[in-house]
mmCIF file of N, CA and C in Angstrom:
data_model
loop_
_atom_site.group_PDB
_atom_site.id
_atom_site.type_symbol
_atom_site.label_atom_id
_atom_site.label_comp_id
_atom_site.label_asym_id
_atom_site.label_seq_id
_atom_site.Cartn_x
_atom_site.Cartn_y
_atom_site.Cartn_z
ATOM 1 N N UNK H 40 106.852 157.429 89.071
ATOM 2 C CA UNK H 40 105.617 156.897 88.536
ATOM 3 C C UNK H 40 105.846 156.357 87.133
ATOM 4 N N UNK H 41 106.704 157.076 86.392
ATOM 5 C CA UNK H 41 106.987 156.670 85.022
ATOM 6 C C UNK H 41 107.697 155.311 85.001
ATOM 7 N N UNK H 42 108.596 155.083 85.957
ATOM 8 C CA UNK H 42 109.331 153.817 86.025
ATOM 9 C C UNK H 42 108.403 152.657 86.387
ATOM 10 N N UNK H 43 107.436 152.895 87.230
ATOM 11 C CA UNK H 43 106.486 151.848 87.616
ATOM 12 C C UNK H 43 105.646 151.427 86.422
ATOM 13 N N UNK H 44 105.198 152.413 85.634
ATOM 14 C CA UNK H 44 104.386 152.103 84.447
ATOM 15 C C UNK H 44 105.212 151.318 83.435
ATOM 16 N N UNK H 45 106.477 151.704 83.249
ATOM 17 C CA UNK H 45 107.347 150.976 82.318
ATOM 18 C C UNK H 45 107.593 149.553 82.828
ATOM 19 N N UNK H 46 107.791 149.395 84.141
ATOM 20 C CA UNK H 46 108.018 148.069 84.721
ATOM 21 C C UNK H 46 106.794 147.180 84.552
ATOM 22 N N UNK H 47 105.604 147.729 84.756
ATOM 23 C CA UNK H 47 104.368 146.955 84.585
ATOM 24 C C UNK H 47 104.179 146.568 83.130
ATOM 25 N N UNK H 48 104.498 147.484 82.218
ATOM 26 C CA UNK H 48 104.374 147.187 80.784
ATOM 27 C C UNK H 48 105.343 146.081 80.380
ATOM 28 N N UNK H 49 106.576 146.145 80.858
ATOM 29 C CA UNK H 49 107.553 145.091 80.546
ATOM 30 C C UNK H 49 107.128 143.756 81.147
ATOM 31 N N UNK H 50 106.566 143.799 82.322
ATOM 32 C CA UNK H 50 106.082 142.587 82.970
ATOM 33 C C UNK H 50 104.945 141.963 82.177
ATOM 34 N N UNK H 51 104.029 142.780 81.698
ATOM 35 C CA UNK H 51 102.907 142.275 80.900
ATOM 36 C C UNK H 51 103.395 141.680 79.591
ATOM 37 N N UNK H 52 104.353 142.324 78.949
ATOM 38 C CA UNK H 52 104.906 141.798 77.692
ATOM 39 C C UNK H 52 105.639 140.480 77.956
ATOM 40 N N UNK H 53 106.354 140.410 79.054
ATOM 41 C CA UNK H 53 107.075 139.179 79.396
ATOM 42 C C UNK H 53 106.137 138.019 79.657
ATOM 43 N N UNK H 54 105.049 138.265 80.385
ATOM 44 C CA UNK H 54 104.074 137.204 80.645
ATOM 45 C C UNK H 54 103.398 136.749 79.362
ATOM 46 N N UNK H 55 103.037 137.684 78.508
ATOM 47 C CA UNK H 55 102.351 137.297 77.277
ATOM 48 C C UNK H 55 103.297 136.548 76.345
ATOM 49 N N UNK H 56 104.570 136.919 76.315
ATOM 50 C CA UNK H 56 105.536 136.212 75.471
ATOM 51 C C UNK H 56 105.796 134.813 76.018
ATOM 52 N N UNK H 57 105.809 134.664 77.324
ATOM 53 C CA UNK H 57 106.029 133.353 77.935
ATOM 54 C C UNK H 57 104.845 132.439 77.677
ATOM 55 N N UNK H 58 103.635 132.975 77.764
ATOM 56 C CA UNK H 58 102.436 132.162 77.588
ATOM 57 C C UNK H 58 102.165 131.846 76.126
ATOM 58 N N UNK H 59 102.690 132.637 75.197
ATOM 59 C CA UNK H 59 102.392 132.431 73.784
ATOM 60 C C UNK H 59 103.060 131.177 73.236
ATOM 61 N N UNK H 60 104.245 130.824 73.733
ATOM 62 C CA UNK H 60 104.942 129.676 73.168
ATOM 63 C C UNK H 60 104.885 128.441 74.072
ATOM 64 N N UNK H 61 103.962 128.410 74.988
ATOM 65 C CA UNK H 61 103.868 127.243 75.865
ATOM 66 C C UNK H 61 103.098 126.131 75.168
ATOM 67 N N UNK H 62 103.572 124.945 75.338
ATOM 68 C CA UNK H 62 102.916 123.771 74.761
ATOM 69 C C UNK H 62 102.293 122.964 75.887
ATOM 70 N N UNK H 63 101.038 122.666 75.764
ATOM 71 C CA UNK H 63 100.386 121.859 76.786
ATOM 72 C C UNK H 63 100.687 120.393 76.512
ATOM 73 N N UNK H 64 101.031 119.646 77.531
ATOM 74 C CA UNK H 64 101.363 118.239 77.318
ATOM 75 C C UNK H 64 100.109 117.432 76.986
ATOM 76 N N UNK H 65 100.299 116.426 76.161
ATOM 77 C CA UNK H 65 99.170 115.562 75.814
ATOM 78 C C UNK H 65 98.967 114.542 76.920
ATOM 79 N N UNK H 66 97.749 114.123 77.084
ATOM 80 C CA UNK H 66 97.428 113.162 78.135
ATOM 81 C C UNK H 66 97.877 111.769 77.706
ATOM 82 N N UNK H 67 98.617 111.119 78.555
ATOM 83 C CA UNK H 67 99.079 109.759 78.290
ATOM 84 C C UNK H 67 98.113 108.778 78.946
ATOM 85 N N UNK H 68 97.853 107.662 78.312
ATOM 86 C CA UNK H 68 96.967 106.680 78.945
ATOM 87 C C UNK H 68 97.643 106.088 80.180
ATOM 88 N N UNK H 69 96.861 105.892 81.204
ATOM 89 C CA UNK H 69 97.391 105.370 82.453
ATOM 90 C C UNK H 69 97.241 103.858 82.468
ATOM 91 N N UNK H 70 98.317 103.183 82.756
ATOM 92 C CA UNK H 70 98.292 101.728 82.862
ATOM 93 C C UNK H 70 98.201 101.359 84.332
ATOM 94 N N UNK H 71 97.066 100.830 84.717
ATOM 95 C CA UNK H 71 96.846 100.436 86.102
ATOM 96 C C UNK H 71 96.567 98.945 86.118
ATOM 97 N N UNK H 72 97.309 98.244 86.931
ATOM 98 C CA UNK H 72 97.057 96.810 87.067
ATOM 99 C C UNK H 72 96.830 96.496 88.539
ATOM 100 N N UNK H 73 95.843 95.679 88.783
ATOM 101 C CA UNK H 73 95.490 95.298 90.140
ATOM 102 C C UNK H 73 95.690 93.802 90.262
ATOM 103 N N UNK H 74 96.351 93.399 91.304
ATOM 104 C CA UNK H 74 96.586 91.974 91.516
ATOM 105 C C UNK H 74 96.608 91.663 92.995
ATOM 106 N N UNK H 75 96.557 90.411 93.291
ATOM 107 C CA UNK H 75 96.635 89.978 94.677
ATOM 108 C C UNK H 75 97.929 89.212 94.876
ATOM 109 N N UNK H 76 98.481 89.351 96.054
ATOM 110 C CA UNK H 76 99.725 88.683 96.371
ATOM 111 C C UNK H 76 99.415 87.489 97.256
ATOM 112 N N UNK H 77 99.952 86.353 96.893
ATOM 113 C CA UNK H 77 99.718 85.166 97.704
ATOM 114 C C UNK H 77 100.479 85.291 99.010
ATOM 115 N N UNK H 78 99.813 84.948 100.066
ATOM 116 C CA UNK H 78 100.431 85.001 101.378
ATOM 117 C C UNK H 78 101.004 83.633 101.710
ATOM 118 N N UNK H 79 102.164 83.631 102.313
ATOM 119 C CA UNK H 79 102.769 82.364 102.697
ATOM 120 C C UNK H 79 102.134 81.793 103.950
ATOM 121 N N UNK H 80 101.250 82.521 104.563
ATOM 122 C CA UNK H 80 100.591 82.037 105.768
ATOM 123 C C UNK H 80 101.131 82.651 107.036
ATOM 124 N N UNK H 81 102.329 83.195 106.994
ATOM 125 C CA UNK H 81 102.876 83.753 108.224
ATOM 126 C C UNK H 81 102.292 85.120 108.546
ATOM 127 N N UNK H 82 101.615 85.742 107.584
ATOM 128 C CA UNK H 82 100.994 87.033 107.857
ATOM 129 C C UNK H 82 99.762 86.894 108.739
ATOM 130 N N UNK H 83 99.246 85.673 108.841
ATOM 131 C CA UNK H 83 98.049 85.466 109.638
ATOM 132 C C UNK H 83 98.366 85.351 111.123
ATOM 133 N N UNK H 84 99.620 85.108 111.454
ATOM 134 C CA UNK H 84 99.989 84.960 112.849
ATOM 135 C C UNK H 84 100.068 86.326 113.514
ATOM 136 N N UNK H 85 99.603 86.373 114.737
ATOM 137 C CA UNK H 85 99.713 87.588 115.530
ATOM 138 C C UNK H 85 100.463 87.235 116.799
ATOM 139 N N UNK H 86 101.186 88.184 117.303
ATOM 140 C CA UNK H 86 101.907 87.972 118.545
ATOM 141 C C UNK H 86 101.264 88.822 119.627
ATOM 142 N N UNK H 87 101.312 88.301 120.841
ATOM 143 C CA UNK H 87 100.738 89.032 121.969
ATOM 144 C C UNK H 87 101.762 89.043 123.087
ATOM 145 N N UNK H 88 101.948 90.206 123.646
ATOM 146 C CA UNK H 88 102.891 90.355 124.750
ATOM 147 C C UNK H 88 102.206 91.080 125.898
ATOM 148 N N UNK H 89 102.674 90.782 127.093
ATOM 149 C CA UNK H 89 102.162 91.431 128.299
ATOM 150 C C UNK H 89 103.269 92.320 128.861
ATOM 151 N N UNK H 90 102.916 93.548 129.149
ATOM 152 C CA UNK H 90 103.872 94.487 129.726
ATOM 153 C C UNK H 90 103.372 94.903 131.102
ATOM 154 N N UNK H 91 104.282 94.917 132.061
ATOM 155 C CA UNK H 91 103.972 95.351 133.417
ATOM 156 C C UNK H 91 104.574 96.738 133.596
ATOM 157 N N UNK H 92 103.718 97.708 133.813
ATOM 158 C CA UNK H 92 104.177 99.089 133.963
ATOM 159 C C UNK H 92 103.706 99.590 135.319
ATOM 160 N N UNK H 93 104.629 100.151 136.084
ATOM 161 C CA UNK H 93 104.306 100.635 137.426
ATOM 162 C C UNK H 93 104.121 102.147 137.385
ATOM 163 N N UNK H 94 103.034 102.618 138.007
ATOM 164 C CA UNK H 94 102.789 104.057 138.032
ATOM 165 C C UNK H 94 103.427 104.673 139.270
ATOM 166 N N UNK H 95 103.212 105.967 139.479
ATOM 167 C CA UNK H 95 103.844 106.687 140.586
ATOM 168 C C UNK H 95 103.291 106.282 141.941
ATOM 169 N N UNK H 96 102.098 105.688 141.986
ATOM 170 C CA UNK H 96 101.497 105.278 143.256
ATOM 171 C C UNK H 96 101.871 103.850 143.639
ATOM 172 N N UNK H 97 102.638 103.174 142.818
ATOM 173 C CA UNK H 97 103.062 101.819 143.126
ATOM 174 C C UNK H 97 102.163 100.742 142.551
ATOM 175 N N UNK H 98 101.125 101.110 141.829
ATOM 176 C CA UNK H 98 100.262 100.111 141.203
ATOM 177 C C UNK H 98 100.962 99.538 139.979
ATOM 178 N N UNK H 99 100.763 98.255 139.753
ATOM 179 C CA UNK H 99 101.314 97.614 138.563
ATOM 180 C C UNK H 99 100.174 97.400 137.588
ATOM 181 N N UNK H 100 100.347 97.910 136.391
ATOM 182 C CA UNK H 100 99.317 97.809 135.360
ATOM 183 C C UNK H 100 99.781 96.773 134.349
ATOM 184 N N UNK H 101 98.927 95.789 134.083
ATOM 185 C CA UNK H 101 99.192 94.780 133.061
ATOM 186 C C UNK H 101 98.573 95.269 131.757
ATOM 187 N N UNK H 102 99.376 95.393 130.730
ATOM 188 C CA UNK H 102 98.882 95.827 129.426
ATOM 189 C C UNK H 102 99.193 94.715 128.426
ATOM 190 N N UNK H 103 98.142 94.216 127.774
ATOM 191 C CA UNK H 103 98.286 93.180 126.756
ATOM 192 C C UNK H 103 98.263 93.855 125.389
ATOM 193 N N UNK H 104 99.292 93.612 124.605
ATOM 194 C CA UNK H 104 99.398 94.206 123.277
ATOM 195 C C UNK H 104 99.452 93.078 122.256
ATOM 196 N N UNK H 105 98.585 93.167 121.254
ATOM 197 C CA UNK H 105 98.564 92.199 120.169
ATOM 198 C C UNK H 105 98.934 92.923 118.883
ATOM 199 N N UNK H 106 99.820 92.308 118.093
ATOM 200 C CA UNK H 106 100.301 92.956 116.867
ATOM 201 C C UNK H 106 100.583 91.896 115.807
ATOM 202 N N UNK H 107 100.705 92.310 114.552
ATOM 203 C CA UNK H 107 101.033 91.354 113.495
ATOM 204 C C UNK H 107 102.420 90.751 113.689
ATOM 205 N N UNK H 108 102.606 89.582 113.120
ATOM 206 C CA UNK H 108 103.890 88.894 113.187
ATOM 207 C C UNK H 108 104.973 89.771 112.570
ATOM 208 N N UNK H 109 106.076 89.916 113.249
ATOM 209 C CA UNK H 109 107.179 90.724 112.737
ATOM 210 C C UNK H 109 107.266 92.101 113.358
ATOM 211 N N UNK H 110 106.302 92.468 114.197
ATOM 212 C CA UNK H 110 106.354 93.769 114.863
ATOM 213 C C UNK H 110 107.423 93.724 115.945
ATOM 214 N N UNK H 111 108.222 94.752 116.033
ATOM 215 C CA UNK H 111 109.319 94.743 117.000
ATOM 216 C C UNK H 111 108.796 94.942 118.419
ATOM 217 N N UNK H 112 109.596 94.481 119.360
ATOM 218 C CA UNK H 112 109.249 94.588 120.773
ATOM 219 C C UNK H 112 109.180 96.052 121.202
ATOM 220 N N UNK H 113 110.024 96.882 120.624
ATOM 221 C CA UNK H 113 110.047 98.302 120.976
ATOM 222 C C UNK H 113 108.751 98.996 120.582
ATOM 223 N N UNK H 114 108.242 98.685 119.408
ATOM 224 C CA UNK H 114 106.995 99.299 118.946
ATOM 225 C C UNK H 114 105.839 98.871 119.840
ATOM 226 N N UNK H 115 105.822 97.604 120.220
ATOM 227 C CA UNK H 115 104.743 97.120 121.085
ATOM 228 C C UNK H 115 104.839 97.743 122.478
ATOM 229 N N UNK H 116 106.057 97.888 123.006
ATOM 230 C CA UNK H 116 106.219 98.525 124.310
ATOM 231 C C UNK H 116 105.786 99.987 124.259
ATOM 232 N N UNK H 117 106.149 100.678 123.186
ATOM 233 C CA UNK H 117 105.735 102.081 123.044
ATOM 234 C C UNK H 117 104.216 102.208 123.017
ATOM 235 N N UNK H 118 103.552 101.270 122.391
ATOM 236 C CA UNK H 118 102.088 101.284 122.353
ATOM 237 C C UNK H 118 101.513 101.114 123.757
ATOM 238 N N UNK H 119 102.046 100.160 124.517
ATOM 239 C CA UNK H 119 101.579 99.943 125.888
ATOM 240 C C UNK H 119 101.882 101.156 126.766
ATOM 241 N N UNK H 120 103.056 101.722 126.609
ATOM 242 C CA UNK H 120 103.457 102.876 127.404
ATOM 243 C C UNK H 120 102.576 104.083 127.100
ATOM 244 N N UNK H 121 102.282 104.313 125.825
ATOM 245 C CA UNK H 121 101.400 105.422 125.449
ATOM 246 C C UNK H 121 100.005 105.239 126.028
ATOM 247 N N UNK H 122 99.522 104.001 126.066
ATOM 248 C CA UNK H 122 98.204 103.742 126.643
ATOM 249 C C UNK H 122 98.190 104.091 128.127
ATOM 250 N N UNK H 123 99.203 103.637 128.856
ATOM 251 C CA UNK H 123 99.246 103.898 130.301
ATOM 252 C C UNK H 123 99.419 105.388 130.566
ATOM 253 N N UNK H 124 100.263 106.056 129.814
ATOM 254 C CA UNK H 124 100.469 107.492 130.024
ATOM 255 C C UNK H 124 99.199 108.291 129.735
ATOM 256 N N UNK H 125 98.368 107.799 128.842
ATOM 257 C CA UNK H 125 97.110 108.477 128.549
ATOM 258 C C UNK H 125 96.062 108.283 129.628
ATOM 259 N N UNK H 126 96.259 107.292 130.493
ATOM 260 C CA UNK H 126 95.274 106.999 131.543
ATOM 261 C C UNK H 126 95.722 107.466 132.922
ATOM 262 N N UNK H 127 96.821 108.186 133.018
ATOM 263 C CA UNK H 127 97.281 108.668 134.320
ATOM 264 C C UNK H 127 96.581 109.972 134.670
ATOM 265 N N UNK H 128 96.326 110.156 135.971
ATOM 266 C CA UNK H 128 95.746 111.426 136.399
ATOM 267 C C UNK H 128 96.871 112.404 136.739
ATOM 268 N N UNK H 129 96.532 113.536 137.303
ATOM 269 C CA UNK H 129 97.532 114.576 137.555
ATOM 270 C C UNK H 129 98.549 114.176 138.622
ATOM 271 N N UNK H 130 98.225 113.195 139.458
ATOM 272 C CA UNK H 130 99.163 112.730 140.480
ATOM 273 C C UNK H 130 100.118 111.674 139.943
ATOM 274 N N UNK H 131 99.896 111.212 138.736
ATOM 275 C CA UNK H 131 100.732 110.161 138.169
ATOM 276 C C UNK H 131 100.232 108.776 138.487
ATOM 277 N N UNK H 132 98.994 108.687 139.004
ATOM 278 C CA UNK H 132 98.411 107.389 139.343
ATOM 279 C C UNK H 132 97.469 106.937 138.236
ATOM 280 N N UNK H 133 97.431 105.640 138.038
ATOM 281 C CA UNK H 133 96.556 105.071 137.011
ATOM 282 C C UNK H 133 95.112 105.193 137.468
ATOM 283 N N UNK H 134 94.241 105.606 136.567
ATOM 284 C CA UNK H 134 92.834 105.817 136.938
ATOM 285 C C UNK H 134 92.070 104.526 136.882
#
């Protein structure tokens, strides 16, 4: 019990000594600038692809995916695939 009291006392002295010499940082002014970036015009183009995905029952599902210019084919296919997988019932057939 005596060791616990000594340990708590040393801990309290250590915390108070640590907090006594702490310096709080001064607030620096924040420089925020807002601007607009000119578009070259190619950002306005969108690409559209059609994916044919066959379910377990033999139905072919046409999925049209539209995305901004520069989107990879893999990302667009994953989007179409996720859509079809979300619409399958327990038999694996498209609803």
